[in-house]
Short mmCIF file of C-alpha atoms in Angstrom, two decimals:
data_model
loop_
_atom_site.label_atom_id
_atom_site.label_comp_id
_atom_site.label_asym_id
_atom_site.label_seq_id
_atom_site.Cartn_x
_atom_site.Cartn_y
_atom_site.Cartn_z
CA MET A 1262 -0.04 -0.09 0.12
CA ALA A 1263 1.01 3.72 -0.40
CA GLY A 1264 3.10 4.67 2.54
CA ILE A 1265 2.68 1.38 4.03
CA SER A 1266 4.98 -1.79 3.85
CA PHE A 1267 4.59 -4.73 5.70
CA GLN A 1268 7.09 -7.31 6.39
CA PRO A 1269 5.04 -10.88 6.93
CA SER A 1270 8.39 -13.10 8.25
CA GLU A 1271 8.34 -10.82 10.95
CA LEU A 1272 4.87 -11.99 12.06
CA VAL A 1273 5.96 -15.01 11.23
CA LYS A 1274 8.56 -15.32 13.88
CA LEU A 1275 5.44 -15.34 16.63
CA CYS A 1276 3.77 -17.93 14.43
CA PHE A 1277 6.94 -20.01 14.23
CA LEU A 1278 7.40 -19.94 17.90
CA TYR A 1279 3.80 -20.68 18.98
CA VAL A 1280 3.71 -23.64 16.48
CA GLY A 1281 7.05 -24.90 17.48
CA ALA A 1282 6.40 -24.85 21.21
CA SER A 1283 2.96 -26.37 21.05
CA THR A 1284 4.19 -29.27 18.50
CA MET A 1285 7.09 -30.17 20.90
CA ASP A 1286 4.91 -29.90 24.26
CA ARG A 1287 3.64 -32.69 25.87
CA ILE A 1288 1.47 -33.68 22.60
CA VAL A 1289 4.61 -34.53 21.02
CA THR A 1290 4.45 -37.49 18.54
CA LYS A 1291 5.94 -38.46 15.28
CA ARG A 1292 3.27 -36.91 13.19
CA ASN A 1293 3.81 -33.74 15.14
CA LEU A 1294 7.22 -33.86 14.98
CA PHE A 1295 7.30 -34.28 10.76
CA LEU A 1296 4.69 -31.69 10.50
CA PHE A 1297 6.89 -28.89 12.33
CA ILE A 1298 10.03 -30.17 10.52
CA VAL A 1299 8.24 -29.82 7.21
CA TYR A 1300 6.67 -26.27 8.37
CA SER A 1301 10.28 -25.10 9.21
CA ALA A 1302 11.60 -26.43 5.87
CA ALA A 1303 8.72 -24.45 3.93
CA ILE A 1304 9.55 -21.29 5.77
CA CYS A 1305 13.24 -21.43 5.27
CA GLY A 1306 12.21 -22.64 1.62
CA CYS A 1307 10.24 -19.25 0.86
CA LEU A 1308 13.01 -17.02 2.66
CA ALA A 1309 15.54 -18.64 0.09
CA LEU A 1310 13.40 -17.86 -2.76
CA MET A 1311 12.99 -14.31 -1.32
CA ASN A 1312 16.83 -13.94 -0.74
CA ASP A 1313 16.33 -13.40 2.73
CA PHE A 1314 19.03 -15.73 4.17
CA GLY A 1315 19.62 -13.78 7.11
CA THR A 1316 16.08 -14.07 8.34
CA ALA A 1317 15.99 -17.86 7.25
CA LEU A 1318 19.47 -18.52 9.81
CA ILE A 1319 17.13 -17.02 12.76
CA PHE A 1320 14.47 -19.54 11.98
CA PHE A 1321 17.12 -22.16 11.67
CA VAL A 1322 18.56 -21.27 15.45
CA ALA A 1323 14.91 -20.70 16.58
CA PHE A 1324 14.47 -24.30 15.42
CA LEU A 1325 17.58 -25.64 17.03
CA VAL A 1326 16.70 -24.09 20.26
CA ILE A 1327 13.26 -25.83 20.49
CA ALA A 1328 14.52 -29.44 19.22
CA PHE A 1329 17.14 -29.26 21.89
CA LEU A 1330 14.97 -27.97 24.38
CA ARG A 1331 12.65 -30.88 23.83
CA SER A 1332 15.12 -33.73 23.16
CA GLY A 1333 18.23 -32.82 24.50
CA SER A 1334 19.99 -34.38 22.10
CA PHE A 1335 23.38 -32.75 21.12
CA ALA A 1336 23.36 -35.46 17.99
CA THR A 1337 20.24 -34.21 16.74
CA VAL A 1338 21.29 -30.42 17.06
CA THR A 1339 24.58 -31.82 14.95
CA LEU A 1340 22.53 -33.34 12.42
CA ALA A 1341 20.41 -30.79 12.15
CA CYS A 1342 23.37 -28.03 11.56
CA ALA A 1343 25.35 -30.92 9.05
CA ALA A 1344 22.27 -30.78 6.89
CA THR A 1345 21.72 -27.24 6.54
CA GLY A 1346 25.69 -26.92 6.26
CA PHE A 1347 24.44 -29.01 3.04
CA ALA A 1348 21.53 -26.82 2.11
CA GLY A 1349 23.79 -23.87 2.66
CA VAL A 1350 26.72 -24.73 -0.06
CA LEU A 1351 23.92 -25.83 -2.61
CA ALA A 1352 22.38 -22.50 -1.98
CA VAL A 1353 25.78 -21.00 -2.76
CA ARG A 1354 26.16 -23.24 -5.46
CA PHE A 1355 22.95 -21.63 -7.10
CA ARG A 1356 23.04 -18.17 -5.87
CA PRO A 1357 26.46 -16.99 -6.38
CA HIS A 1358 25.64 -13.54 -4.79
CA ILE A 1359 25.85 -15.06 -1.58
CA LEU A 1360 29.55 -15.77 -2.43
CA ARG A 1361 30.13 -12.43 -3.09
CA ARG A 1362 29.04 -11.05 0.09
CA PHE A 1363 31.58 -14.15 1.80
CA ALA A 1364 34.29 -12.33 -0.48
CA THR A 1365 33.86 -8.78 1.36
CA TRP A 1366 33.39 -10.42 4.78
CA GLY A 1367 36.87 -9.85 6.81
CA HIS A 1368 37.86 -7.18 4.04
CA ALA A 1369 35.57 -4.36 4.14
CA TRP A 1370 38.37 -1.91 4.14
CA GLU A 1371 39.55 -3.10 1.13
CA TYR A 1372 36.54 -2.84 -0.45
CA ALA A 1373 35.42 0.35 0.88
CA SER A 1374 33.96 1.61 -2.28
CA ALA A 1375 32.00 -1.51 -3.30
CA GLY A 1376 30.80 -4.57 -1.00
CA GLY A 1377 32.45 -3.18 2.37
CA TYR A 1378 30.77 0.57 1.65
CA GLN A 1379 28.22 0.54 4.27
CA GLN A 1380 30.38 -1.23 7.19
CA THR A 1381 33.50 1.17 6.72
CA ARG A 1382 31.25 3.98 6.98
CA ALA A 1383 29.67 2.53 9.88
CA MET A 1384 32.96 1.74 11.72
CA MET A 1385 34.12 5.42 10.78
CA CYS A 1386 31.34 7.01 12.41
CA ILE A 1387 31.35 4.67 15.56
CA ALA A 1388 35.10 6.06 16.08
CA SER A 1389 33.89 9.51 15.16
CA GLY A 1390 31.30 9.29 17.92
CA GLY A 1391 33.84 8.11 20.90
CA LEU A 1392 32.31 6.71 23.67
CA PHE A 1393 29.99 9.77 24.47
CA GLY A 1394 28.61 10.31 21.02
CA LEU A 1395 28.30 13.38 18.63
CA GLY A 1396 24.61 14.32 20.06
CA ALA A 1397 21.35 13.58 18.34
CA GLY A 1398 20.89 14.81 15.03
CA ASN A 1399 24.66 15.38 14.53
CA GLY A 1400 25.58 12.08 13.08
CA TRP A 1401 26.29 11.56 9.18
CA LEU A 1402 25.57 8.03 9.02
CA LYS A 1403 21.73 8.86 8.05
CA TYR A 1404 22.64 9.40 4.71
CA VAL A 1405 23.80 6.14 4.18
CA PHE A 1406 21.39 3.49 2.99
CA ALA A 1407 19.82 1.13 5.66
CA ALA A 1408 21.28 3.43 8.24
CA ASP A 1409 18.22 3.28 10.33
CA THR A 1410 17.75 -0.60 9.98
CA ASP A 1411 20.58 -2.70 9.40
CA LEU A 1412 23.44 -0.06 10.36
CA VAL A 1413 21.33 0.97 13.47
CA PHE A 1414 24.01 0.33 15.77
CA ALA A 1415 26.76 2.41 14.16
CA PHE A 1416 23.79 5.12 13.94
CA LEU A 1417 23.45 4.90 17.78
CA CYS A 1418 26.71 4.78 18.15
CA GLU A 1419 27.56 7.63 16.40
CA GLU A 1420 25.01 9.86 17.70
CA TRP A 1421 24.62 8.32 21.64
CA GLY A 1422 28.40 6.76 22.04
CA LEU A 1423 29.65 3.46 21.79
CA ILE A 1424 28.77 3.12 25.65
CA ILE A 1425 24.98 3.54 24.97
CA GLY A 1426 25.68 1.18 21.93
CA LEU A 1427 26.96 -1.63 24.47
CA SER A 1428 24.30 -0.92 26.66
CA ALA A 1429 21.48 -1.86 24.10
CA VAL A 1430 23.37 -4.82 23.37
CA ALA A 1431 23.29 -5.61 27.06
CA VAL A 1432 19.58 -5.54 27.32
CA ILE A 1433 19.47 -8.24 25.14
CA VAL A 1434 21.90 -10.18 27.42
CA ILE A 1435 20.04 -9.56 30.55
CA LEU A 1436 16.88 -10.66 28.64
CA ALA A 1437 18.56 -14.21 27.55
CA VAL A 1438 19.93 -14.37 31.48
CA PHE A 1439 16.26 -13.35 32.73
CA THR A 1440 14.70 -15.88 30.45
CA VAL A 1441 17.14 -18.80 31.26
CA ARG A 1442 16.65 -17.86 35.29
CA SER A 1443 12.80 -18.42 35.29
CA ALA A 1444 12.97 -21.60 32.97
CA LYS A 1445 12.65 -23.53 36.56
CA VAL A 1446 9.42 -21.85 37.13
CA GLY A 1447 7.91 -21.69 34.19
CA ARG A 1448 4.37 -22.42 33.94
CA SER A 1449 4.79 -25.24 31.49
CA SER A 1450 7.06 -26.76 28.97
CA PHE A 1451 5.40 -24.63 26.42
CA TYR A 1452 6.06 -21.64 27.78
CA THR A 1453 9.73 -22.32 28.80
CA ILE A 1454 10.24 -23.88 25.40
CA ALA A 1455 8.65 -20.79 23.41
CA ALA A 1456 10.28 -18.04 25.84
CA CYS A 1457 13.95 -19.65 25.23
CA ALA A 1458 13.38 -19.73 21.55
CA ALA A 1459 12.04 -16.15 21.61
CA VAL A 1460 15.39 -15.10 23.54
CA ALA A 1461 17.39 -17.12 20.90
CA ILE A 1462 15.44 -15.09 17.95
CA LEU A 1463 15.99 -11.79 19.96
CA THR A 1464 19.94 -12.88 20.41
CA ILE A 1465 20.80 -13.99 17.04
CA GLN A 1466 18.97 -10.99 15.35
CA THR A 1467 21.38 -8.79 17.59
CA ILE A 1468 24.56 -10.85 16.66
CA LEU A 1469 23.78 -10.60 13.00
CA ASN A 1470 22.62 -6.67 13.09
CA VAL A 1471 25.83 -5.84 15.24
CA PHE A 1472 28.59 -8.30 13.51
CA GLY A 1473 27.07 -7.66 10.31
CA THR A 1474 27.89 -3.79 10.87
CA MET A 1475 31.21 -4.30 12.36
CA ASP A 1476 32.38 -6.77 9.73
CA LEU A 1477 32.54 -9.56 11.94
CA LEU A 1478 29.94 -11.28 10.21
CA PRO A 1479 28.74 -10.98 6.53
CA LEU A 1480 26.23 -7.84 6.48
CA THR A 1481 22.88 -9.63 6.47
CA GLY A 1482 20.25 -7.06 6.79
CA VAL A 1483 18.75 -8.14 10.17
CA THR A 1484 17.08 -5.80 12.27
CA PHE A 1485 18.43 -5.10 15.93
CA PRO A 1486 15.03 -5.56 18.16
CA PHE A 1487 13.29 -2.34 19.23
CA LEU A 1488 15.89 -0.05 17.32
CA SER A 1489 15.83 -0.85 13.76
CA ASN A 1490 12.95 1.20 12.09
CA GLY A 1491 10.04 -0.24 11.27
CA GLY A 1492 6.80 -1.50 12.55
CA SER A 1493 6.58 -4.95 11.50
CA SER A 1494 10.03 -5.42 13.08
CA MET A 1495 8.68 -3.59 16.33
CA LEU A 1496 5.75 -5.83 16.69
CA ALA A 1497 7.54 -9.13 16.27
CA SER A 1498 10.01 -7.86 19.22
CA TRP A 1499 7.04 -6.92 21.26
CA GLY A 1500 5.27 -10.20 20.50
CA LEU A 1501 8.94 -11.69 21.65
CA ILE A 1502 9.00 -10.00 24.80
CA ALA A 1503 5.36 -11.38 25.51
CA PHE A 1504 6.71 -15.21 25.32
CA LEU A 1505 9.47 -14.20 28.01
CA LYS A 1506 7.13 -12.68 30.26
CA ALA A 1507 4.42 -15.08 30.00
CA ALA A 1508 6.96 -17.64 30.73
CA ASP A 1509 7.65 -16.19 34.04
CA THR A 1510 5.58 -17.29 36.90
CA ARG A 1511 7.51 -15.93 39.79
CA PRO A 1512 5.91 -13.15 42.23
CA GLU A 1513 7.26 -10.03 42.35
CA ARG A 1514 9.01 -10.96 45.95
CA GLN A 1515 10.74 -13.87 44.62
CA LEU A 1516 12.19 -11.84 42.10
CA ARG A 1517 13.99 -9.53 44.53
CA GLY A 1518 15.72 -12.53 46.13
CA PRO A 1519 16.00 -15.27 48.77
CA HIS A 1520 14.10 -14.70 51.74
CA ARG A 1521 16.04 -14.37 55.19
CA LYS A 1522 14.35 -16.26 57.88
CA GLY A 1523 14.14 -14.80 61.03
CA ARG A 1524 13.79 -11.31 59.82
CA GLY A 1525 10.87 -9.24 61.12
CA GLY A 1526 9.71 -11.37 63.80
CA GLY A 1527 7.59 -13.87 62.24
CA ALA A 1528 4.38 -13.65 60.65
CA ALA A 1529 1.61 -10.64 60.81
CA MET B 331 10.94 -28.98 34.33
CA ASN B 332 14.57 -29.09 36.03
CA LYS B 333 15.48 -30.90 32.70
CA LEU B 334 14.13 -28.37 30.58
CA ALA B 335 15.67 -25.71 33.14
CA LYS B 336 18.75 -27.36 32.39
CA ARG B 337 18.73 -27.31 28.49
CA ALA B 338 17.73 -23.87 28.73
CA TRP B 339 21.28 -22.81 29.20
CA PHE B 340 21.43 -23.72 25.20
CA ALA B 341 19.85 -20.62 24.60
CA LEU B 342 22.26 -18.66 27.10
CA ALA B 343 25.05 -19.67 24.81
CA LEU B 344 24.01 -17.32 21.87
CA ALA B 345 24.35 -14.76 24.28
CA GLY B 346 27.57 -15.72 25.31
CA VAL B 347 28.71 -15.26 21.53
CA LEU B 348 27.08 -12.04 21.76
CA LEU B 349 29.18 -10.96 24.67
CA LEU B 350 32.09 -12.20 23.54
CA GLY B 351 32.08 -10.38 19.65
CA MET B 352 31.29 -7.05 21.63
CA GLY B 353 34.48 -7.84 23.53
CA VAL B 354 36.18 -8.09 20.30
CA ILE B 355 34.25 -5.14 18.83
CA VAL B 356 35.52 -2.88 21.90
CA VAL B 357 39.09 -4.14 21.72
CA ARG B 358 38.83 -3.30 17.80
CA TYR B 359 37.40 0.19 18.50
CA PHE B 360 40.39 1.13 21.19
CA ILE B 361 43.12 -0.11 18.95
CA ASP B 362 41.83 0.64 15.10
CA SER B 363 39.81 3.60 16.12
CA PRO B 364 42.49 6.25 14.85
CA ASP B 365 42.42 4.74 11.34
CA TRP B 366 38.82 4.11 11.13
CA VAL B 367 38.34 7.78 11.88
CA THR B 368 40.58 9.56 9.15
CA PHE B 369 39.49 7.28 6.73
CA GLN B 370 39.22 9.24 3.48
CA ASN B 371 35.65 9.94 2.89
CA SER B 372 34.82 11.11 6.32
CA PRO B 373 32.62 14.06 6.80
CA HIS B 374 33.78 14.48 10.30
CA VAL B 375 37.39 14.92 9.38
CA TYR B 376 37.43 16.04 5.80
CA THR B 377 35.83 19.03 3.75
CA ASP B 378 35.69 18.31 0.33
CA GLY B 379 38.55 15.56 0.62
CA VAL B 380 40.59 18.35 2.74
CA MET B 381 41.37 17.48 5.97
CA ASN B 382 39.49 20.33 7.71
CA SER B 383 41.24 20.57 11.29
CA GLY B 384 44.76 21.09 12.45
CA LYS B 385 47.93 22.75 12.41
CA ILE B 386 51.45 20.99 11.54
CA VAL B 387 54.39 23.15 12.77
CA ASP B 388 58.41 22.62 12.31
CA ARG B 389 60.53 22.07 15.19
CA GLY B 390 61.20 25.62 15.33
CA GLY B 391 57.23 26.18 15.18
CA THR B 392 57.09 27.75 11.61
CA VAL B 393 53.72 26.67 10.45
CA VAL B 394 54.14 24.31 7.46
CA LEU B 395 50.14 23.41 6.84
CA ASP B 396 47.47 24.65 8.79
CA ALA B 397 44.25 22.77 7.43
CA THR B 398 41.95 24.39 9.77
CA ASN B 399 39.69 26.11 7.18
CA GLY B 400 40.90 23.88 3.98
CA LYS B 401 44.25 23.18 3.33
CA SER B 402 46.76 26.30 3.54
CA TYR B 403 50.51 25.64 3.20
CA ALA B 404 53.45 27.48 4.49
CA ASP B 405 54.01 30.99 3.02
CA SER B 406 57.45 30.61 1.59
CA ALA B 407 57.51 28.79 -1.80
CA SER B 408 60.38 27.13 -1.40
CA LEU B 409 59.35 25.58 1.89
CA ARG B 410 56.28 24.46 0.15
CA ARG B 411 58.30 22.96 -2.42
CA SER B 412 61.02 20.91 0.08
CA MET B 413 57.80 19.88 2.16
CA LEU B 414 55.79 18.64 -0.36
CA HIS B 415 56.51 15.01 -0.24
CA LEU B 416 55.69 14.88 3.25
CA LEU B 417 52.61 17.02 3.35
CA GLY B 418 51.15 16.14 -0.04
CA ASP B 419 49.46 18.13 -2.68
CA ARG B 420 46.00 19.35 -3.22
CA GLU B 421 45.14 17.05 -6.22
CA GLY B 422 46.18 13.90 -4.39
CA ASN B 423 48.97 12.56 -6.70
CA ILE B 424 51.41 12.52 -3.76
CA THR B 425 50.42 10.46 -0.51
CA PRO B 426 50.06 13.18 2.19
CA PHE B 427 52.35 10.75 4.27
CA LEU B 428 51.81 12.92 7.57
CA LEU B 429 48.38 12.96 7.36
CA GLN B 430 47.89 9.48 7.12
CA GLU B 431 50.17 8.47 9.72
CA TYR B 432 49.19 11.57 12.22
CA GLY B 433 46.11 12.45 11.11
CA SER B 434 44.01 11.25 13.94
CA GLU B 435 45.79 13.38 16.03
CA LEU B 436 45.40 16.50 14.00
CA VAL B 437 42.20 16.60 14.12
CA GLY B 438 41.57 16.29 17.69
CA PHE B 439 40.21 12.67 17.96
CA ASP B 440 40.66 10.80 21.16
CA ARG B 441 38.89 7.56 21.80
CA ILE B 442 36.88 8.86 24.62
CA ASN B 443 35.33 11.81 22.77
CA GLY B 444 35.84 10.69 18.86
CA THR B 445 35.58 13.89 17.20
CA TYR B 446 33.21 15.80 19.02
CA SER B 447 34.85 19.24 19.21
CA THR B 448 33.73 22.28 20.72
CA GLY B 449 36.24 24.18 18.04
CA LYS B 450 39.04 24.53 20.44
CA ARG B 451 40.41 21.14 20.30
CA GLU B 452 41.85 21.18 16.68
CA GLY B 453 45.39 19.41 17.26
CA GLN B 454 48.88 20.76 16.69
CA MET B 455 51.46 18.62 15.69
CA ALA B 456 55.39 19.67 16.13
CA LEU B 457 57.75 17.94 13.71
CA THR B 458 61.18 17.21 14.36
CA VAL B 459 62.13 18.30 10.69
CA SER B 460 63.29 21.69 10.39
CA ALA B 461 61.92 24.30 7.48
CA ASP B 462 65.43 26.03 7.41
CA VAL B 463 67.24 22.56 6.71
CA GLN B 464 64.57 21.67 4.31
CA ARG B 465 65.10 24.39 2.02
CA THR B 466 68.79 24.52 2.47
CA ALA B 467 68.80 20.43 1.20
CA LEU B 468 66.44 21.45 -1.31
CA ALA B 469 68.54 24.53 -2.49
CA ALA B 470 71.93 21.79 -2.55
CA LEU B 471 70.23 19.44 -4.76
CA ASP B 472 70.03 22.00 -7.26
CA GLY B 473 67.40 20.29 -9.45
CA ARG B 474 69.27 16.86 -9.23
CA LYS B 475 66.80 14.09 -8.84
CA GLY B 476 67.43 12.33 -5.11
CA THR B 477 66.82 12.80 -1.89
CA VAL B 478 68.53 14.26 1.41
CA GLY B 479 67.87 12.71 4.72
CA VAL B 480 69.42 13.61 7.95
CA TYR B 481 68.80 12.15 11.31
CA ASN B 482 69.70 11.69 14.76
CA TYR B 483 71.19 8.38 15.01
CA LYS B 484 70.39 8.29 18.94
CA THR B 485 66.99 9.41 18.97
CA GLY B 486 65.80 8.42 15.54
CA GLU B 487 64.44 12.07 15.08
CA ILE B 488 64.41 13.20 11.55
CA LEU B 489 65.77 16.52 10.74
CA CYS B 490 65.37 16.60 7.02
CA ALA B 491 63.70 14.28 4.58
CA VAL B 492 63.63 16.09 1.11
CA SER B 493 62.80 14.65 -2.11
CA SER B 494 63.51 16.18 -5.35
CA PRO B 495 62.37 16.67 -8.09
CA THR B 496 59.26 18.50 -6.60
CA TYR B 497 56.89 21.51 -7.19
CA ASP B 498 55.10 24.07 -5.27
CA PRO B 499 51.70 23.00 -4.36
CA ASP B 500 50.35 26.35 -4.81
CA ASP B 501 51.47 26.74 -8.22
CA VAL B 502 51.35 23.86 -9.91
CA PRO B 503 53.70 23.50 -13.37
CA ASP B 504 52.85 21.38 -16.00
CA VAL B 505 54.07 18.18 -15.14
CA GLU B 506 52.77 16.17 -18.11
CA GLY B 507 54.22 18.81 -20.42
CA ASN B 508 57.68 18.34 -19.16
CA PRO B 509 58.39 14.53 -18.49
CA GLU B 510 62.32 14.97 -17.94
CA THR B 511 62.31 17.81 -15.43
CA TYR B 512 59.62 15.81 -13.20
CA GLU B 513 60.55 12.17 -13.58
CA GLY B 514 59.14 10.88 -10.69
CA VAL B 515 57.85 13.83 -9.05
CA TYR B 516 54.93 11.67 -7.43
CA VAL B 517 57.68 9.64 -6.04
CA ASN B 518 58.48 10.28 -2.27
CA ARG B 519 62.33 9.24 -2.53
CA PHE B 520 63.29 9.54 1.12
CA LEU B 521 60.80 6.80 1.66
CA ALA B 522 61.75 4.82 -1.44
CA CYS B 523 65.38 4.48 -0.23
CA TYR B 524 64.25 3.83 3.30
CA LEU B 525 62.04 0.90 2.31
CA TYR B 526 64.71 -0.07 -0.34
CA ALA B 527 67.35 -0.61 2.38
CA TRP B 528 64.80 -2.19 4.73
CA LEU B 529 63.93 -4.96 2.46
CA ARG B 530 67.46 -5.45 1.64
CA LEU B 531 68.46 -5.95 5.09
CA GLN B 532 65.13 -7.97 5.71
CA ALA B 533 66.35 -10.43 2.58
CA ARG B 534 69.82 -10.38 3.83
CA HIS B 535 69.08 -11.53 7.74
CA GLY B 536 65.73 -12.64 7.51
CA CYS B 537 62.37 -11.06 7.78
CA GLY B 538 61.85 -9.38 11.11
CA ARG B 539 65.48 -9.50 12.42
CA ALA B 540 66.65 -6.04 11.32
CA ARG B 541 63.82 -4.92 13.39
CA ARG B 542 64.99 -6.46 16.65
CA ASP B 543 68.49 -6.31 16.47
CA PRO B 544 69.79 -2.61 17.22
CA GLY B 545 73.19 -3.50 15.67
CA TYR B 546 71.84 -2.89 12.29
CA PRO B 547 72.40 0.06 10.87
CA LEU B 548 68.65 0.73 9.72
CA PRO B 549 67.42 2.97 12.54
CA HIS B 550 63.66 3.45 13.93
CA VAL B 551 63.33 7.06 12.96
CA HIS B 552 60.09 9.22 13.10
CA LEU B 553 58.81 12.63 12.13
CA ARG B 554 56.61 13.51 15.23
CA GLY B 555 57.43 15.73 18.15
CA GLN B 556 55.18 16.83 20.79
CA ARG B 557 51.57 17.20 20.17
CA ARG B 558 49.86 20.23 21.86
CA HIS B 559 46.18 21.17 21.96
CA ARG B 560 45.58 25.00 21.52
CA ARG B 561 43.44 25.47 24.79
CA ARG B 562 45.90 24.62 26.96
CA ASP B 563 48.65 26.43 28.24
CA HIS B 564 51.23 24.29 28.41
CA PRO B 565 52.15 21.53 25.93
CA VAL B 566 50.70 17.95 26.63
CA GLN B 567 53.73 15.69 27.77
CA ARG B 568 52.88 13.06 25.76
CA ARG B 569 54.78 9.46 25.58
CA ALA B 570 56.71 9.63 21.90
CA ARG B 571 55.59 6.83 19.81
CA HIS B 572 58.07 5.75 16.97
CA ALA B 573 56.24 5.43 13.73
CA GLU B 574 58.13 3.14 11.65
CA LEU B 575 58.20 4.61 7.98
#
């Protein structure tokens, strides 16, 4: 529609978690498992056809987390990784442009005017911002394509400083710790599996976005949760947070830490 | 549920990867950011391709380049000619060696504040070379093609690094029309000679050995004196870092 765009794959993440976690819950059967694998393969296939391999990788990681949580088998995870590696080789064979991205990877400064254009400008702007930034609106990176989505980490660092950029990443890490700690008291395995997969999605998105910007990984065009511009991405991020919160059944006093016996003189 | 809680640590492994990567990024920032910030296309540092802040003075305080508002060379034509291969030209035909090596300090960059500036922090860099010696050496070359290099072998400080042929960057001659006069004018012969000697030593004694063994005649040399900031009353004493040419 004019003026409005929508990214279906963002909302599919929520559906994927719902289907994956419910399939792998107590009602797991061979039929359910088969259906989930088919569902996952269909999503990744569609994304591959759309050349969105970054998002396909996100779904794959979520699939791995769900599969491991239910099975507890590293062999299953290894097998899935091997199969995906094989699919990756095939993808490179039929989509040579992916290989070109890998050629630039780690050598952004050598291809500063070609494949490394965005990464070099991002690093330059991060350095210009220093630890405390140049101030809101004083950045230059906004004139580079996808600065507010794929390069948003550098955008943030340039205007607000590296410390704020690192803090944004730390928030994701804290969410991951929160989720793992609350897994013990999850309402059911459905909620726990969904929450762990949700936090895995948030983390892998952050990894792909930040590391891609800094040339530690190929730039895949994945959004940074809650920071990147885009309504679909924002909706999906809040949806993922809902899974995290739903899994946590601890009352507020438990979150403050263990009770100290003998303090306060007994029951009121 | 306990089994599931144990397996949940698998999700935390990704967070560990993220933390590890962020550590790498921070280390790279502190090591490489001076190079990143002076990237040729940086609008924070360059205006129309010219570094937009900082001054370079010789060991006696004579300004040889003022990049505060565009690129202004010294007033003296002979000094401009003698410093051409260290400061570069306006067209980019000659690599501005000094700006490349010490650019981040010239623009007042530091790892804490980046390039954030209130207009008072432009760097001023004092060279070890002497403007008078540069001019005298160029006059002594008298149009011959070659180089004159003078350094203090005890400290590594370069006093003179002249390359000829050369020209005035503010009055560019017809280089293409006079190929004999300006043969190899874009080459910094001082650096070329130094690198040639360096490679010869490495070839003779094994890669890297010449650098470690102080007995070899090729010294560590440097062109930079003390760095100063304008807003400070006293020069900032900084640890001299030898730049390897």
